[in-house]
Short mmCIF file of C-alpha atoms and ligand atoms in Angstrom, two decimals:
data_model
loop_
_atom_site.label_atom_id
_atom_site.label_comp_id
_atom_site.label_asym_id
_atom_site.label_seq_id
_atom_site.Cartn_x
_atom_site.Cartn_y
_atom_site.Cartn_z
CA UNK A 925 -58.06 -140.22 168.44
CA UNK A 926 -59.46 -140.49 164.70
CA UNK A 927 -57.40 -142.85 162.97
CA UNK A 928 -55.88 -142.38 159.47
CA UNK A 929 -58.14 -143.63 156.58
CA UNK A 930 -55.73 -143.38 154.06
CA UNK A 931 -57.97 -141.06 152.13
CA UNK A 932 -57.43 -137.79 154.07
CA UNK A 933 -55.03 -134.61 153.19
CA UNK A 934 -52.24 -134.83 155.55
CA UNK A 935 -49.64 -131.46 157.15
CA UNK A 936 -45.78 -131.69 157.15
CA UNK A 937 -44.04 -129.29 159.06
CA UNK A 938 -40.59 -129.16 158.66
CA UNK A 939 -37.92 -126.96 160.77
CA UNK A 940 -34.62 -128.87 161.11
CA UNK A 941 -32.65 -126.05 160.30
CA UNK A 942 -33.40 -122.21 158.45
CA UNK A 943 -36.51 -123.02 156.29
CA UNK A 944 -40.08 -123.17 158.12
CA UNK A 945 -42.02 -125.26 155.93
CA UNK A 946 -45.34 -126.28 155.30
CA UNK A 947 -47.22 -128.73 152.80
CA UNK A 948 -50.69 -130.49 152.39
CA UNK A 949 -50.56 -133.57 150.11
CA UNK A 950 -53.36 -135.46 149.41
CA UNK A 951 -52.32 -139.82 148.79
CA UNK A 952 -51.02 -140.60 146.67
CA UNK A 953 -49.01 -137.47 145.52
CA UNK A 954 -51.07 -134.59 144.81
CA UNK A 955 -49.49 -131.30 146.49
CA UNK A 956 -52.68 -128.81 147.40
CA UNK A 957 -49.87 -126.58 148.84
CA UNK A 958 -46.49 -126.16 149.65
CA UNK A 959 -44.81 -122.90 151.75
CA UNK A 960 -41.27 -122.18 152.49
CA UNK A 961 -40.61 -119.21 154.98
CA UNK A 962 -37.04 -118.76 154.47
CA UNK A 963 -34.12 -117.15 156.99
CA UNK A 964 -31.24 -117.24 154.91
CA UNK A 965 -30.89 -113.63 155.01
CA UNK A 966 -30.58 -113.51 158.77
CA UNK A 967 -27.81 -116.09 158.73
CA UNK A 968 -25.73 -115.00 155.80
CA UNK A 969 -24.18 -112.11 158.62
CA UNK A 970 -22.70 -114.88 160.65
CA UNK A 971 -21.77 -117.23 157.55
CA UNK A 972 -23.87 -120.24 158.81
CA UNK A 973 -27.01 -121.37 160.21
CA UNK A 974 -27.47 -119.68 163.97
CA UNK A 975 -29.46 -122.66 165.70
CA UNK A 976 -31.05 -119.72 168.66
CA UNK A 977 -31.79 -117.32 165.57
CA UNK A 978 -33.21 -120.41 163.70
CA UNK A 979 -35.76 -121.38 166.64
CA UNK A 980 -36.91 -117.69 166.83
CA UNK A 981 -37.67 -117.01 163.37
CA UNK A 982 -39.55 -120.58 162.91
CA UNK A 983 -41.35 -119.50 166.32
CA UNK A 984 -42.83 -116.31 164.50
CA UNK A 985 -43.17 -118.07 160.83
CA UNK A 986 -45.07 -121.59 161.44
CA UNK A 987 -48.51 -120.63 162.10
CA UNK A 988 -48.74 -117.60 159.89
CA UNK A 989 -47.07 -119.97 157.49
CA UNK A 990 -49.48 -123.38 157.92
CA UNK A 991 -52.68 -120.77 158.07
CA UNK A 992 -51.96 -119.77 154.82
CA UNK A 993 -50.94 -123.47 153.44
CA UNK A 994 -54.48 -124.44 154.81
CA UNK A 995 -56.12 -121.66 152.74
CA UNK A 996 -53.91 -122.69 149.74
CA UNK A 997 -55.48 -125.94 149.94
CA UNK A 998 -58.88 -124.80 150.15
CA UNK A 999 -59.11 -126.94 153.21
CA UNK A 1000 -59.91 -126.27 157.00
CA UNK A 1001 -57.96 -128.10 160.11
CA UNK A 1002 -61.23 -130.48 160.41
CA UNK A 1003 -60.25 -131.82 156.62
CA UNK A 1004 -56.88 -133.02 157.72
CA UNK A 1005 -56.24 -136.48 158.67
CA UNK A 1006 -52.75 -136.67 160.11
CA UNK A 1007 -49.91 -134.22 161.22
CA UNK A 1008 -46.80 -134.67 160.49
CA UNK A 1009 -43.41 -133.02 161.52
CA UNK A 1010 -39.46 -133.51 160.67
CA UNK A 1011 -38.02 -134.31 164.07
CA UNK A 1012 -34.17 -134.86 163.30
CA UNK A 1013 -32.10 -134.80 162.36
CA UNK A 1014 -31.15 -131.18 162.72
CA UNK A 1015 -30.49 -128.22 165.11
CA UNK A 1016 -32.40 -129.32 168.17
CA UNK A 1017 -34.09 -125.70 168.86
CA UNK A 1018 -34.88 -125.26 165.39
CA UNK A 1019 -36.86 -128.77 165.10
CA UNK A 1020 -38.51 -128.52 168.97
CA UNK A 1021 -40.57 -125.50 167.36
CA UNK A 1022 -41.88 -127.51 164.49
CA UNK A 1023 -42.53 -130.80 166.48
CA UNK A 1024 -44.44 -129.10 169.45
CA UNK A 1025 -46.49 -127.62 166.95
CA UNK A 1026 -47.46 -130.65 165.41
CA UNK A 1027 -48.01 -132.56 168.22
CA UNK A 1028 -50.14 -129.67 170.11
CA UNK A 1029 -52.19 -129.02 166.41
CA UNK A 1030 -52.59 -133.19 166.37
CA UNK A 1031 -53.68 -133.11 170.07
CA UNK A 1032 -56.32 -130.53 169.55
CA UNK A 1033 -57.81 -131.88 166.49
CA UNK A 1034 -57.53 -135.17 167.81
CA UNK A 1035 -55.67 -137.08 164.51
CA UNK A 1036 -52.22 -139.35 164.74
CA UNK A 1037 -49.07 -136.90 164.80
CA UNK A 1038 -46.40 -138.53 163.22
CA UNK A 1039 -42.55 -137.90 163.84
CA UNK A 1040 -40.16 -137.70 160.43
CA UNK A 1041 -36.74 -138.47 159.53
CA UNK A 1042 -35.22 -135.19 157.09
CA UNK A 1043 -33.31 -137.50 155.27
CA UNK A 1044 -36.33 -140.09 154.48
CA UNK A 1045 -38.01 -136.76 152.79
CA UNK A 1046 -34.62 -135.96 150.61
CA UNK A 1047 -34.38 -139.50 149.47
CA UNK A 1048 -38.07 -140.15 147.91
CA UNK A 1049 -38.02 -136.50 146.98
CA UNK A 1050 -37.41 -137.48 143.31
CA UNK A 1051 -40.32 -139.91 143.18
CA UNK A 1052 -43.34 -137.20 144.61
CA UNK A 1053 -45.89 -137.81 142.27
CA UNK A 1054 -44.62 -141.00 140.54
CA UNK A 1055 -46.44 -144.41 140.77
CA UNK A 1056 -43.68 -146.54 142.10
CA UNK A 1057 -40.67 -146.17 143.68
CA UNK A 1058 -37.88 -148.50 142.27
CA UNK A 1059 -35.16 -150.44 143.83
CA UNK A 1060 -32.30 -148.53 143.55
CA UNK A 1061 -29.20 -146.46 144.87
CA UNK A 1062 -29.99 -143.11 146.61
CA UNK A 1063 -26.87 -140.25 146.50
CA UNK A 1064 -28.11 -137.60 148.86
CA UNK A 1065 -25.87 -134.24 149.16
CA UNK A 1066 -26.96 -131.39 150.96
CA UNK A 1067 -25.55 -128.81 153.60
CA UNK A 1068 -25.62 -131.27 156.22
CA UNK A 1069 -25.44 -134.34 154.64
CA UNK A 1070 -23.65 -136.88 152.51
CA UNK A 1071 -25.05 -140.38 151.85
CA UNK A 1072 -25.24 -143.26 149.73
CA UNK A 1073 -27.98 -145.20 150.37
CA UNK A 1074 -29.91 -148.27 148.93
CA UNK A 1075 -33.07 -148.07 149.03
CA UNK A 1076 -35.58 -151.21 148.35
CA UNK A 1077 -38.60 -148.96 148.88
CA UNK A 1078 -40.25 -146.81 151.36
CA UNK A 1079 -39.00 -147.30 154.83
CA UNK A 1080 -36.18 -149.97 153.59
CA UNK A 1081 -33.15 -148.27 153.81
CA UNK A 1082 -29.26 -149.80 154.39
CA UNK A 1083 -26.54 -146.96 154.28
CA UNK A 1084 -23.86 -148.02 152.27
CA UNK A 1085 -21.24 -144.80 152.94
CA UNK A 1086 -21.55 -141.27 154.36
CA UNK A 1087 -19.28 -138.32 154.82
CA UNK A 1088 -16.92 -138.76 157.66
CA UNK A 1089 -16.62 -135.05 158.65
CA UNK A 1090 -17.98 -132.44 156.34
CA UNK A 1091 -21.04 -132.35 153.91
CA UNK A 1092 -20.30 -131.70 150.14
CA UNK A 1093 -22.58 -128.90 150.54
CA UNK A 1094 -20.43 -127.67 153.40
CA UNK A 1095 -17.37 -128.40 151.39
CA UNK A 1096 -18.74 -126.09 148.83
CA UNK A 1097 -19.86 -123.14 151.11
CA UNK A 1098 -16.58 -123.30 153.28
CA UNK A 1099 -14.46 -123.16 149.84
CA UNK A 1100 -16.54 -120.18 149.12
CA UNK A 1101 -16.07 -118.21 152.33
CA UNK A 1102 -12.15 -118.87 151.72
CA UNK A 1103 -12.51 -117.39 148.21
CA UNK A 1104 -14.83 -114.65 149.37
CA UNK A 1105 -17.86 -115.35 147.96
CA UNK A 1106 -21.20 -115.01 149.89
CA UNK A 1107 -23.11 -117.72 152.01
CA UNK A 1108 -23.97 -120.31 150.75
CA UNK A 1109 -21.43 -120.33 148.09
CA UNK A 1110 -22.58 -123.92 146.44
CA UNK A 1111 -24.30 -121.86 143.94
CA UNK A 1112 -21.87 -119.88 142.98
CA UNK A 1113 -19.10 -121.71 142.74
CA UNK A 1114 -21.01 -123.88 140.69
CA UNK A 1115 -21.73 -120.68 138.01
CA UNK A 1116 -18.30 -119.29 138.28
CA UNK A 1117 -16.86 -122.88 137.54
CA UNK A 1118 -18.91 -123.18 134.05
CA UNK A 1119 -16.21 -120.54 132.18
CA UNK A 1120 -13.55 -122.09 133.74
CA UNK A 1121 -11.07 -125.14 133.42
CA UNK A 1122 -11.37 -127.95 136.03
CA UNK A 1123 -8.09 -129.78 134.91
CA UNK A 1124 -6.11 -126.42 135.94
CA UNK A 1125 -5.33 -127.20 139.25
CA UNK A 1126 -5.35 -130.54 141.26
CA UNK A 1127 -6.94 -130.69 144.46
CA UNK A 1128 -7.36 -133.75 146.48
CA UNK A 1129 -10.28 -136.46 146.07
CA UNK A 1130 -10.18 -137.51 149.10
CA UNK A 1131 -11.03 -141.12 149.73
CA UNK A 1132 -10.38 -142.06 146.51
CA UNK A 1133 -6.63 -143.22 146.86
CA UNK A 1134 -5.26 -146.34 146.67
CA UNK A 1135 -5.90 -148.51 149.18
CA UNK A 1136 -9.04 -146.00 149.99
CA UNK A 1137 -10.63 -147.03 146.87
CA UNK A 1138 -12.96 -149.59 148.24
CA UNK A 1139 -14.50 -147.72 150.78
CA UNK A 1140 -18.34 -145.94 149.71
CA UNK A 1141 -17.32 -143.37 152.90
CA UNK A 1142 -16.59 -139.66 151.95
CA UNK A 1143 -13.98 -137.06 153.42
CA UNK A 1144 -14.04 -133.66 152.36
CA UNK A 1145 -12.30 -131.71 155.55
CA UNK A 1146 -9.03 -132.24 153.82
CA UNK A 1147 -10.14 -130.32 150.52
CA UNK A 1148 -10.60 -126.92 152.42
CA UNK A 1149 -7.54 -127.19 154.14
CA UNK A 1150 -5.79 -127.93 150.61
CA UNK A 1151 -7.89 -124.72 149.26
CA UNK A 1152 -6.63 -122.84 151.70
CA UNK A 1153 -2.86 -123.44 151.53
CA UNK A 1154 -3.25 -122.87 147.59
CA UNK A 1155 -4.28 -119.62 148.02
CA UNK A 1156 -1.69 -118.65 150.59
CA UNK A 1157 0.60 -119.73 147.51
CA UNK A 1158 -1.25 -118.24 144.94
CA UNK A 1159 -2.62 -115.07 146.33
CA UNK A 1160 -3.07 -113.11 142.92
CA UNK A 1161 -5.42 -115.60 141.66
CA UNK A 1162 -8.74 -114.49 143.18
CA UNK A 1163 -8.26 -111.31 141.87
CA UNK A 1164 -8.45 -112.58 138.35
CA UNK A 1165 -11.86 -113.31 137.05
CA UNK A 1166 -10.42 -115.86 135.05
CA UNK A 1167 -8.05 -117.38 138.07
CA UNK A 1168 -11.36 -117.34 139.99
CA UNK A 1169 -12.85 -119.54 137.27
CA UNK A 1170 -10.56 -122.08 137.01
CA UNK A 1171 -10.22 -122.54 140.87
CA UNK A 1172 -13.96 -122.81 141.02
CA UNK A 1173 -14.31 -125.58 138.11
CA UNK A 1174 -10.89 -127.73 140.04
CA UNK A 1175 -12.41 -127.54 143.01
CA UNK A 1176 -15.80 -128.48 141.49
CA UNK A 1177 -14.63 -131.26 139.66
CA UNK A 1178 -12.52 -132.61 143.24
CA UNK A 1179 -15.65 -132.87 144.74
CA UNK A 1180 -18.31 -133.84 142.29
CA UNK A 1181 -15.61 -136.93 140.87
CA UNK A 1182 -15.64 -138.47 143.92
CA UNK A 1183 -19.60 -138.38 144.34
CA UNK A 1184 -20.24 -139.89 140.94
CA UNK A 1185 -17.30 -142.62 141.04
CA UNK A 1186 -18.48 -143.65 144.69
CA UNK A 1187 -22.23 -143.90 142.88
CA UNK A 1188 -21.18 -145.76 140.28
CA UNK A 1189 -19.68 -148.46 141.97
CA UNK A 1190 -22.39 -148.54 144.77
CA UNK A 1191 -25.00 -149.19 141.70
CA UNK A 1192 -22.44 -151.65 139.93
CA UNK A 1193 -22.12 -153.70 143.37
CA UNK A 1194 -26.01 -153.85 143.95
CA UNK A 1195 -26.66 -154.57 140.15
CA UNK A 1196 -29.17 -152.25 139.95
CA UNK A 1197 -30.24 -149.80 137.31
CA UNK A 1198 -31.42 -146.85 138.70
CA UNK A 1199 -29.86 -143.77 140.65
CA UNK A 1200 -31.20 -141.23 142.35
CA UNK A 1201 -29.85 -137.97 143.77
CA UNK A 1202 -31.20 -135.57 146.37
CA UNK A 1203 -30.59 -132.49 148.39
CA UNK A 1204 -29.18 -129.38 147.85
CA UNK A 1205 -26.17 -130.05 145.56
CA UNK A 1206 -27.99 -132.48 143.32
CA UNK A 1207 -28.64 -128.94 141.39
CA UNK A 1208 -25.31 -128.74 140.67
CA UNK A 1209 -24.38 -128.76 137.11
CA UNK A 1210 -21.28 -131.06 137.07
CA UNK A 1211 -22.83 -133.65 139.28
CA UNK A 1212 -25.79 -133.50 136.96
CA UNK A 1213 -24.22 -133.38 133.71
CA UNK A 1214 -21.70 -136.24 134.69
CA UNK A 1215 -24.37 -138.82 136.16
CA UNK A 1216 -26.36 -138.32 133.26
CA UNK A 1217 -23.31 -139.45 131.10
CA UNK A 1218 -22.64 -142.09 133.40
CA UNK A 1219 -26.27 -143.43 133.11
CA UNK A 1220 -26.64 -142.51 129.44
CA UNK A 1221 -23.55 -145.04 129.05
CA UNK A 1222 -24.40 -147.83 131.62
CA UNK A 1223 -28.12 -147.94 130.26
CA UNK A 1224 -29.23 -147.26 133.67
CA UNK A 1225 -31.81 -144.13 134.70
CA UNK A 1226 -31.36 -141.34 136.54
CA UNK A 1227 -34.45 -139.99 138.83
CA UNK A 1228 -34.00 -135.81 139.69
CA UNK A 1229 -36.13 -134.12 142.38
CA UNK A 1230 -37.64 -131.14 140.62
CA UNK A 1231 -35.47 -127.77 141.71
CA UNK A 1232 -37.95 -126.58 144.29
CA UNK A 1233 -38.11 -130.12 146.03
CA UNK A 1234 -34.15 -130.10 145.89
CA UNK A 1235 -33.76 -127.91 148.68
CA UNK A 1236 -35.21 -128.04 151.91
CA UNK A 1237 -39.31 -128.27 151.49
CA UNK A 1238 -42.38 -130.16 153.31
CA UNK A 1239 -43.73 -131.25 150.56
CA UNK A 1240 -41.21 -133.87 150.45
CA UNK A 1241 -41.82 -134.68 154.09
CA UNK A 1242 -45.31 -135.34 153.58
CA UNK A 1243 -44.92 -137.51 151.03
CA UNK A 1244 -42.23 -139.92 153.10
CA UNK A 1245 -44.92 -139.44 155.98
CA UNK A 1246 -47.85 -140.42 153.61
CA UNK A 1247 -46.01 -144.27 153.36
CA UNK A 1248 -45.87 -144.26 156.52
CA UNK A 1249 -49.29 -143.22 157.57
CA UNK A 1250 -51.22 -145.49 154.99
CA UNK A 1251 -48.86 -148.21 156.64
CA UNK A 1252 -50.98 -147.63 159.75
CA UNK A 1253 -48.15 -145.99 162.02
CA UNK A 1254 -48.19 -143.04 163.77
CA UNK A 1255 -45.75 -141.36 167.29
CA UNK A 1256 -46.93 -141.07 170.14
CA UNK A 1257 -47.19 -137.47 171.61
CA UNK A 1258 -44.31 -138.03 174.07
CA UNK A 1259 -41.76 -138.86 171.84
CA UNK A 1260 -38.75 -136.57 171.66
CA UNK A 1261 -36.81 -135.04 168.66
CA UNK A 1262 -34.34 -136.75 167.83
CA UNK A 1263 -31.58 -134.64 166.55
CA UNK A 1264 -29.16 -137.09 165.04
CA UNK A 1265 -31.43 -139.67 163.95
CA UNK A 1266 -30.13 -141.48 160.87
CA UNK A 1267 -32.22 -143.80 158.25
CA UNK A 1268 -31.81 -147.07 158.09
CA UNK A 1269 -30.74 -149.87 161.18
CA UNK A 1270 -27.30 -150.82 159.43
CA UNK A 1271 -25.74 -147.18 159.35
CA UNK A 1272 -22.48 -147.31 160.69
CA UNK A 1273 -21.59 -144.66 163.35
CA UNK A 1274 -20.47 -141.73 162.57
CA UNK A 1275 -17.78 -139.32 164.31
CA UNK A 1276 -19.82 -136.57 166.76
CA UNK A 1277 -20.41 -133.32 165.81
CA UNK A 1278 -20.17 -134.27 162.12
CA UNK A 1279 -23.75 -134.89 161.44
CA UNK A 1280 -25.51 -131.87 161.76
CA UNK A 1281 -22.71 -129.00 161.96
CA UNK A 1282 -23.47 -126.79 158.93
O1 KG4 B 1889 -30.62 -129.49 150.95
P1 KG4 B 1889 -30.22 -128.10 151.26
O2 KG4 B 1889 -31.08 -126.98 150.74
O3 KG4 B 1889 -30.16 -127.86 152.80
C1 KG4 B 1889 -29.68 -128.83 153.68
O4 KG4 B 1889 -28.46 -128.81 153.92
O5 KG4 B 1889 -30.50 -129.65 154.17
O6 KG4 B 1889 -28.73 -127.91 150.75
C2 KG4 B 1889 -28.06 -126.67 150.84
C3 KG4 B 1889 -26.65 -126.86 150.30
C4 KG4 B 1889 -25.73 -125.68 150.56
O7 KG4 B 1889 -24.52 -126.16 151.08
C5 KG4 B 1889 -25.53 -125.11 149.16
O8 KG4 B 1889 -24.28 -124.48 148.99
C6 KG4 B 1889 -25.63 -126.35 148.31
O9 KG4 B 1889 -26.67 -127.10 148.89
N1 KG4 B 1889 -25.94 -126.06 146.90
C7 KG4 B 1889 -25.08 -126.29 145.90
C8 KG4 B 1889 -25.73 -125.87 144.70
N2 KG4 B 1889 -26.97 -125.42 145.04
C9 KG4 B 1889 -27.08 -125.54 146.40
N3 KG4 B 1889 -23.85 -126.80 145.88
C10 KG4 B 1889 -23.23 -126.92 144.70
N4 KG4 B 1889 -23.77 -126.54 143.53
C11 KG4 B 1889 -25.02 -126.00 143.49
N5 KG4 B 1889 -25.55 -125.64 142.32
ZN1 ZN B 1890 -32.15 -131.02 153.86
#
């Protein structure tokens, strides 16, 4: 096997849930391509991700997919010098399709596959194509995941709190399916939730009471449930555009408060100044808008994935995989995916079937 120079253009694959993925960087930073096949259509039936329907569609997608990010790049498979491939955590069948084509493509071409964590990829997502990645405090929120993390630099990772049942993202998209909107709902509760008024109705932040102040860990199972016994109460609400509104903005505000004030203090504690914020719901508006305040008044900076590295992508893969290639590592071709692997050696456990139900 060749070993990685360093110098090379490197492939991510990523398939840990219902985006096929493909992207060729070039170390430091420099994306030559980056390809999203995406499936969300042939979920949104069944209101979540179908793990079976998943594996099938990235089955047909990836090598249509990585031919094309090749030819994107202007490259050939001879001109790569490393494959790389998410392999957790996520829906097992969904991330076996990506890994055994990395590993067979690696095998064939005779260059170091190398396995990936997902959430490695969200949290130096904001910092593809910067010099340096600073010492700071990570707030990851997607579909699957919740996390605060500090991160000291690539590969350095201690988990300070996490969601002890549902993602915010999930939050989101299950208070959406209650109100009727379509799948994923995140989006729009967000726009729905701009015309209306977020002090109009109290909803619960959960782990934020007294004697739960202290803890960095999230629960929003509890917020759904509270959601759902409003509307019970309240049934003519969600017929009123403007009722609609105002439930979208107090539920908004439930769940976004809790992420920034949990931030905060995680930054306070570590005396840093930066924060970062990944995944999914780090386009949402509120959570924007209210950690920019909080930075703008603390003096401290914010660092933003751009929109299309917010959501799932390999371009953020293969930049997390580039650290770790130029650090001389690389998998061996027997290792398994792993589909609950978490970052960092200090992460606390976590309750089954929480981590990757979507
Ligand atoms: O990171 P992502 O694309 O997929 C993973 O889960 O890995 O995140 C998708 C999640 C969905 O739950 C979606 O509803 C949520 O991100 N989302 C949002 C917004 N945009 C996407 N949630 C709230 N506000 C948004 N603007
Ligand atoms: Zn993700």
């Amino acid at each position: 096997m060749r070993p990685y120079t360093g110098k090379q253009p490197i492939l991510a694959i990523e398939s840990s849930c219902d985006e096929t993925a493909a992207a060729i960087l070039l170390p430091p930073g420099l994306i030559l391509s980056s390809l999203i096949a995406s499936q969300a259509g042939e979920h949104a039936r069944f209101g979540g991700v179908v793990p079976e329907v998943a594996s099938r569609n990235h089955l047909l997608a990836i090598d249509p997919l990585v031919r094309r990010a090749l030819a994107e790049a202007g490259i050939t498979p001879r001109d790569l010098g490393a494959i790389a491939a998410t392999s957790g955590p996520g829906l097992a069948p969904a991330l076996l399709v990506g890994v055994s084509y990395a590993k067979g493509f690696a095998l064939a071409l005779g260059i170091p596959y190398l396995a990936l964590n997902h959430l490695e990829g969200h949290l130096l997502s904001p910092f593809l194509g910067r010099e340096s990645i600073p010492h700071h405090i990570a707030l990851l929120v997607s579909g699957g995941h919740t996390q605060i993390t500090e991160v000291r630099g690539p590969g350095n990772y201690t988990v300070l709190g996490r969601t002890l049942d549902d993602a915010a993202g999930e939050a989101f998209d299950k208070v959406a399916k209650l109100l009727g909107l379509g799948y994923p709902g995140g989006v729009e509760i967000d726009r729905l939730a701009e015309s209306g008024d977020p002090a109009k109705y109290a909803f619960p932040k959960a782990m934020m009471e007294r004697g739960e102040r202290e803890t960095l860990d999230f629960s929003f199972s509890g917020l759904k449930t509270s959601v759902r016994y409003f509307l019970e109460r309240n049934p003519e609400l969600s017929k009123s555009p403007q009722g609609m509104a105002d439930l979208c903005a107090s539920v908004r505000h439930a769940i976004v408060e809790v992420l920034i004030q949990k931030t905060a203090r995680s930054c306070e504690a570590a005396g840093l100044n930066d924060i970062a914020i990944s995944g999914g719901v780090a386009a949402n508006r509120a959570l924007r808008s209210g950690l920019t305040e909080l930075c703008q008044g603390k003096g401290w900076r914010l660092h933003l994935p751009s929109p299309e590295l917010s959501t799932d992508n390999a371009a953020m893969m293969a930049f997390a995989a580039i650290h770790h290639l130029t650090a001389g590592e690389s998998s061996t071709l027997v290792r398994e995916i792993e589909p609950r692997w978490r970052v960092g050696p200090e992460t606390p456990p976590c309750p089954p079937s929480a981590e990757f139900r979507r």
